[in-house]
Amino acid sequence: MGTPTGRTAFDDRIRENEQDVLRYFQRRLLNDADAAEAFGELLLTAWKLRRTMPADPVAARMWLFATSRNVLLNTRRSLARRSVATRRFVDEMRTHPQSVEADDLAIEIRDAIAALPAEDAELVRLVYWDGFRSHEAAAVLGINPSTARSRLSRAKQTLRAVLADELEPTGTRSE
């Protein structure tokens, strides 16, 4: 695997993926400010590690998302160290999302995904929110592609069952 030849190739890979990477952070963090901060941290980290970025655009995309995942983990650790008052505010935002785009279905889906085991939830997000194929998501997560496929299958079954229950019209549930 070669590396990009200089700043132009690096800039091209960033430009090609910047919107997807920013959305990656927006979907996983509670507000746009934290997402923007994480994105800025990614750019700094990617610049420092640019010599290790693969030259192939697809491999470079997976490299950027793997690096984004590491930045996200660091960001979450940093956010966890915030004061108790800030944590209460963050918890309130999780309970009562203020996003205009967050309709009832989106909330149900987000909650159902969040209820999955952490690695399965991240796999679902990478495949269905970020547009990765299962083998690409496996590379980002550092797991075997067959493991990713079986986890994804199991997660989809769980989500179907949970969402079928949640979305069943009122009064028709068998209790």
PDB file of C-alpha atoms in Angstrom:
ATOM      1  CA  MET A   1       0.000   0.000   0.000  1.00  0.00           C
ATOM      2  CA  GLY A   2       1.537   3.285  -1.069  1.00  0.00           C
ATOM      3  CA  THR A   3       0.991   6.641   0.514  1.00  0.00           C
ATOM      4  CA  PRO A   4      -0.419   9.775  -1.086  1.00  0.00           C
ATOM      5  CA  THR A   5       2.199  11.769  -2.944  1.00  0.00           C
ATOM      6  CA  GLY A   6       2.266  15.017  -1.054  1.00  0.00           C
ATOM      7  CA  ARG A   7      -0.122  17.636   0.127  1.00  0.00           C
ATOM      8  CA  THR A   8      -2.341  17.622  -2.980  1.00  0.00           C
ATOM      9  CA  ALA A   9      -3.235  13.940  -2.619  1.00  0.00           C
ATOM     10  CA  PHE A  10      -3.856  14.425   1.107  1.00  0.00           C
ATOM     11  CA  ASP A  11      -6.064  17.457   0.432  1.00  0.00           C
ATOM     12  CA  ASP A  12      -7.968  15.518  -2.244  1.00  0.00           C
ATOM     13  CA  ARG A  13      -8.693  12.611   0.135  1.00  0.00           C
ATOM     14  CA  ILE A  14      -9.879  15.025   2.830  1.00  0.00           C
ATOM     15  CA  ARG A  15     -12.102  16.950   0.397  1.00  0.00           C
ATOM     16  CA  GLU A  16     -13.605  13.722  -0.975  1.00  0.00           C
ATOM     17  CA  ASN A  17     -14.567  12.498   2.500  1.00  0.00           C
ATOM     18  CA  GLU A  18     -15.028  15.592   4.663  1.00  0.00           C
ATOM     19  CA  GLN A  19     -18.846  15.664   4.583  1.00  0.00           C
ATOM     20  CA  ASP A  20     -19.138  11.949   5.368  1.00  0.00           C
ATOM     21  CA  VAL A  21     -16.610  12.189   8.197  1.00  0.00           C
ATOM     22  CA  LEU A  22     -18.327  15.253   9.673  1.00  0.00           C
ATOM     23  CA  ARG A  23     -21.665  13.398   9.566  1.00  0.00           C
ATOM     24  CA  TYR A  24     -19.926  10.442  11.251  1.00  0.00           C
ATOM     25  CA  PHE A  25     -19.156  12.705  14.213  1.00  0.00           C
ATOM     26  CA  GLN A  26     -22.556  14.451  14.143  1.00  0.00           C
ATOM     27  CA  ARG A  27     -24.363  11.127  14.374  1.00  0.00           C
ATOM     28  CA  ARG A  28     -22.310   9.932  17.310  1.00  0.00           C
ATOM     29  CA  LEU A  29     -21.921  13.089  19.380  1.00  0.00           C
ATOM     30  CA  LEU A  30     -24.651  15.078  21.043  1.00  0.00           C
ATOM     31  CA  ASN A  31     -24.224  18.424  19.380  1.00  0.00           C
ATOM     32  CA  ASP A  32     -22.695  20.059  16.347  1.00  0.00           C
ATOM     33  CA  ALA A  33     -20.091  21.912  18.418  1.00  0.00           C
ATOM     34  CA  ASP A  34     -18.638  18.646  19.743  1.00  0.00           C
ATOM     35  CA  ALA A  35     -18.818  17.167  16.236  1.00  0.00           C
ATOM     36  CA  ALA A  36     -16.999  20.159  14.743  1.00  0.00           C
ATOM     37  CA  GLU A  37     -14.353  19.985  17.454  1.00  0.00           C
ATOM     38  CA  ALA A  38     -13.840  16.263  16.834  1.00  0.00           C
ATOM     39  CA  PHE A  39     -13.646  16.904  13.081  1.00  0.00           C
ATOM     40  CA  GLY A  40     -10.975  19.549  13.666  1.00  0.00           C
ATOM     41  CA  GLU A  41      -9.069  17.102  15.845  1.00  0.00           C
ATOM     42  CA  LEU A  42      -9.336  14.508  13.066  1.00  0.00           C
ATOM     43  CA  LEU A  43      -7.871  16.954  10.537  1.00  0.00           C
ATOM     44  CA  LEU A  44      -4.957  17.688  12.846  1.00  0.00           C
ATOM     45  CA  THR A  45      -4.372  13.995  13.568  1.00  0.00           C
ATOM     46  CA  ALA A  46      -4.692  13.036   9.900  1.00  0.00           C
ATOM     47  CA  TRP A  47      -2.218  15.755   8.936  1.00  0.00           C
ATOM     48  CA  LYS A  48       0.295  14.480  11.485  1.00  0.00           C
ATOM     49  CA  LEU A  49      -0.161  10.914  10.205  1.00  0.00           C
ATOM     50  CA  ARG A  50      -0.509  11.826   6.510  1.00  0.00           C
ATOM     51  CA  ARG A  51       2.544   9.777   5.522  1.00  0.00           C
ATOM     52  CA  THR A  52       0.718   6.629   6.627  1.00  0.00           C
ATOM     53  CA  MET A  53      -2.437   7.420   4.611  1.00  0.00           C
ATOM     54  CA  PRO A  54      -2.879   4.905   1.775  1.00  0.00           C
ATOM     55  CA  ALA A  55      -2.726   6.268  -1.777  1.00  0.00           C
ATOM     56  CA  ASP A  56      -5.784   4.309  -2.910  1.00  0.00           C
ATOM     57  CA  PRO A  57      -8.910   6.489  -2.418  1.00  0.00           C
ATOM     58  CA  VAL A  58     -10.999   3.617  -0.975  1.00  0.00           C
ATOM     59  CA  ALA A  59      -8.249   2.553   1.416  1.00  0.00           C
ATOM     60  CA  ALA A  60      -7.680   6.211   2.336  1.00  0.00           C
ATOM     61  CA  ARG A  61     -11.408   6.549   3.136  1.00  0.00           C
ATOM     62  CA  MET A  62     -11.259   3.530   5.452  1.00  0.00           C
ATOM     63  CA  TRP A  63      -8.060   4.945   7.017  1.00  0.00           C
ATOM     64  CA  LEU A  64      -9.839   8.268   7.646  1.00  0.00           C
ATOM     65  CA  PHE A  65     -12.798   6.525   9.284  1.00  0.00           C
ATOM     66  CA  ALA A  66     -10.531   4.327  11.419  1.00  0.00           C
ATOM     67  CA  THR A  67      -8.678   7.484  12.497  1.00  0.00           C
ATOM     68  CA  SER A  68     -12.058   9.171  13.085  1.00  0.00           C
ATOM     69  CA  ARG A  69     -13.070   6.301  15.330  1.00  0.00           C
ATOM     70  CA  ASN A  70      -9.928   6.796  17.433  1.00  0.00           C
ATOM     71  CA  VAL A  71     -10.590  10.544  17.628  1.00  0.00           C
ATOM     72  CA  LEU A  72     -14.195   9.790  18.612  1.00  0.00           C
ATOM     73  CA  LEU A  73     -13.051   7.494  21.426  1.00  0.00           C
ATOM     74  CA  ASN A  74     -10.669  10.201  22.697  1.00  0.00           C
ATOM     75  CA  THR A  75     -13.427  12.808  22.419  1.00  0.00           C
ATOM     76  CA  ARG A  76     -15.826  10.651  24.396  1.00  0.00           C
ATOM     77  CA  ARG A  77     -13.212  10.169  27.132  1.00  0.00           C
ATOM     78  CA  SER A  78     -12.691  13.921  27.233  1.00  0.00           C
ATOM     79  CA  LEU A  79     -16.419  14.603  27.392  1.00  0.00           C
ATOM     80  CA  ALA A  80     -16.771  12.087  30.221  1.00  0.00           C
ATOM     81  CA  ARG A  81     -14.376  14.179  32.305  1.00  0.00           C
ATOM     82  CA  ARG A  82     -16.604  17.253  32.175  1.00  0.00           C
ATOM     83  CA  SER A  83     -18.202  18.604  35.314  1.00  0.00           C
ATOM     84  CA  VAL A  84     -21.297  17.023  36.864  1.00  0.00           C
ATOM     85  CA  ALA A  85     -23.445  19.990  35.841  1.00  0.00           C
ATOM     86  CA  THR A  86     -22.367  19.618  32.227  1.00  0.00           C
ATOM     87  CA  ARG A  87     -23.064  15.879  32.341  1.00  0.00           C
ATOM     88  CA  ARG A  88     -26.581  16.575  33.624  1.00  0.00           C
ATOM     89  CA  PHE A  89     -27.133  18.970  30.741  1.00  0.00           C
ATOM     90  CA  VAL A  90     -25.835  16.378  28.244  1.00  0.00           C
ATOM     91  CA  ASP A  91     -28.124  13.738  29.741  1.00  0.00           C
ATOM     92  CA  GLU A  92     -31.070  16.106  29.359  1.00  0.00           C
ATOM     93  CA  MET A  93     -30.177  16.616  25.689  1.00  0.00           C
ATOM     94  CA  ARG A  94     -30.114  12.847  25.171  1.00  0.00           C
ATOM     95  CA  THR A  95     -33.514  12.465  26.793  1.00  0.00           C
ATOM     96  CA  HIS A  96     -35.122  15.375  24.952  1.00  0.00           C
ATOM     97  CA  PRO A  97     -33.409  15.897  21.582  1.00  0.00           C
ATOM     98  CA  GLN A  98     -33.938  19.370  20.154  1.00  0.00           C
ATOM     99  CA  SER A  99     -33.022  18.578  16.547  1.00  0.00           C
ATOM    100  CA  VAL A 100     -35.609  19.589  13.960  1.00  0.00           C
ATOM    101  CA  GLU A 101     -34.792  16.416  12.015  1.00  0.00           C
ATOM    102  CA  ALA A 102     -35.371  14.117  14.990  1.00  0.00           C
ATOM    103  CA  ASP A 103     -38.897  12.882  14.372  1.00  0.00           C
ATOM    104  CA  ASP A 104     -40.462  10.011  16.299  1.00  0.00           C
ATOM    105  CA  LEU A 105     -39.256   7.314  13.910  1.00  0.00           C
ATOM    106  CA  ALA A 106     -35.696   8.610  13.944  1.00  0.00           C
ATOM    107  CA  ILE A 107     -35.753   8.615  17.742  1.00  0.00           C
ATOM    108  CA  GLU A 108     -37.071   5.037  17.829  1.00  0.00           C
ATOM    109  CA  ILE A 109     -34.391   3.884  15.403  1.00  0.00           C
ATOM    110  CA  ARG A 110     -31.614   5.722  17.228  1.00  0.00           C
ATOM    111  CA  ASP A 111     -32.769   4.285  20.576  1.00  0.00           C
ATOM    112  CA  ALA A 112     -32.997   0.774  19.123  1.00  0.00           C
ATOM    113  CA  ILE A 113     -29.466   1.024  17.734  1.00  0.00           C
ATOM    114  CA  ALA A 114     -28.183   2.453  21.021  1.00  0.00           C
ATOM    115  CA  ALA A 115     -29.665  -0.547  22.860  1.00  0.00           C
ATOM    116  CA  LEU A 116     -27.482  -2.940  20.852  1.00  0.00           C
ATOM    117  CA  PRO A 117     -24.083  -3.975  22.224  1.00  0.00           C
ATOM    118  CA  ALA A 118     -21.634  -1.104  21.555  1.00  0.00           C
ATOM    119  CA  GLU A 119     -19.625  -2.864  18.826  1.00  0.00           C
ATOM    120  CA  ASP A 120     -22.778  -4.045  17.029  1.00  0.00           C
ATOM    121  CA  ALA A 121     -24.284  -0.554  17.214  1.00  0.00           C
ATOM    122  CA  GLU A 122     -21.145   0.976  15.723  1.00  0.00           C
ATOM    123  CA  LEU A 123     -21.143  -1.641  12.955  1.00  0.00           C
ATOM    124  CA  VAL A 124     -24.779  -0.829  12.106  1.00  0.00           C
ATOM    125  CA  ARG A 125     -23.983   2.904  12.070  1.00  0.00           C
ATOM    126  CA  LEU A 126     -20.976   2.430   9.785  1.00  0.00           C
ATOM    127  CA  VAL A 127     -22.941   0.304   7.309  1.00  0.00           C
ATOM    128  CA  TYR A 128     -26.323   2.053   7.305  1.00  0.00           C
ATOM    129  CA  TRP A 129     -25.487   5.628   8.248  1.00  0.00           C
ATOM    130  CA  ASP A 130     -22.018   6.027   6.781  1.00  0.00           C
ATOM    131  CA  GLY A 131     -22.416   3.854   3.686  1.00  0.00           C
ATOM    132  CA  PHE A 132     -19.638   1.335   4.255  1.00  0.00           C
ATOM    133  CA  ARG A 133     -19.872  -2.232   3.012  1.00  0.00           C
ATOM    134  CA  SER A 134     -19.630  -4.801   5.798  1.00  0.00           C
ATOM    135  CA  HIS A 135     -16.030  -5.741   4.936  1.00  0.00           C
ATOM    136  CA  GLU A 136     -15.024  -2.057   4.928  1.00  0.00           C
ATOM    137  CA  ALA A 137     -16.710  -1.493   8.287  1.00  0.00           C
ATOM    138  CA  ALA A 138     -14.868  -4.571   9.563  1.00  0.00           C
ATOM    139  CA  ALA A 139     -11.573  -2.959   8.534  1.00  0.00           C
ATOM    140  CA  VAL A 140     -12.510   0.291  10.299  1.00  0.00           C
ATOM    141  CA  LEU A 141     -13.402  -1.636  13.467  1.00  0.00           C
ATOM    142  CA  GLY A 142     -10.420  -3.977  13.221  1.00  0.00           C
ATOM    143  CA  ILE A 143     -12.489  -7.176  13.101  1.00  0.00           C
ATOM    144  CA  ASN A 144     -12.741 -10.109  10.704  1.00  0.00           C
ATOM    145  CA  PRO A 145     -15.176  -9.518   7.791  1.00  0.00           C
ATOM    146  CA  SER A 146     -17.065 -12.747   8.548  1.00  0.00           C
ATOM    147  CA  THR A 147     -17.461 -11.632  12.159  1.00  0.00           C
ATOM    148  CA  ALA A 148     -18.829  -8.317  10.912  1.00  0.00           C
ATOM    149  CA  ARG A 149     -21.336 -10.060   8.636  1.00  0.00           C
ATOM    150  CA  SER A 150     -22.622 -12.334  11.416  1.00  0.00           C
ATOM    151  CA  ARG A 151     -22.836  -9.445  13.915  1.00  0.00           C
ATOM    152  CA  LEU A 152     -24.627  -7.330  11.338  1.00  0.00           C
ATOM    153  CA  SER A 153     -27.115 -10.111  10.614  1.00  0.00           C
ATOM    154  CA  ARG A 154     -27.797 -10.623  14.320  1.00  0.00           C
ATOM    155  CA  ALA A 155     -28.139  -6.867  14.895  1.00  0.00           C
ATOM    156  CA  LYS A 156     -30.604  -6.533  12.000  1.00  0.00           C
ATOM    157  CA  GLN A 157     -32.748  -9.330  13.437  1.00  0.00           C
ATOM    158  CA  THR A 158     -32.747  -7.637  16.831  1.00  0.00           C
ATOM    159  CA  LEU A 159     -33.601  -4.251  15.320  1.00  0.00           C
ATOM    160  CA  ARG A 160     -36.434  -5.720  13.245  1.00  0.00           C
ATOM    161  CA  ALA A 161     -37.963  -7.294  16.344  1.00  0.00           C
ATOM    162  CA  VAL A 162     -37.551  -4.200  18.524  1.00  0.00           C
ATOM    163  CA  LEU A 163     -38.805  -1.784  15.884  1.00  0.00           C
ATOM    164  CA  ALA A 164     -41.744  -4.014  14.939  1.00  0.00           C
ATOM    165  CA  ASP A 165     -42.844  -3.885  18.583  1.00  0.00           C
ATOM    166  CA  GLU A 166     -42.240  -0.144  18.905  1.00  0.00           C
ATOM    167  CA  LEU A 167     -43.908   0.812  15.640  1.00  0.00           C
ATOM    168  CA  GLU A 168     -46.978  -1.417  15.946  1.00  0.00           C
ATOM    169  CA  PRO A 169     -50.099   0.796  16.029  1.00  0.00           C
ATOM    170  CA  THR A 170     -51.533   1.460  19.490  1.00  0.00           C
ATOM    171  CA  GLY A 171     -54.263  -0.939  20.509  1.00  0.00           C
ATOM    172  CA  THR A 172     -53.057  -3.802  18.296  1.00  0.00           C
ATOM    173  CA  ARG A 173     -50.297  -5.129  20.523  1.00  0.00           C
ATOM    174  CA  SER A 174     -50.883  -8.509  22.055  1.00  0.00           C
ATOM    175  CA  GLU A 175     -50.141  -8.122  25.734  1.00  0.00           C
TER     176      GLU A 175
END
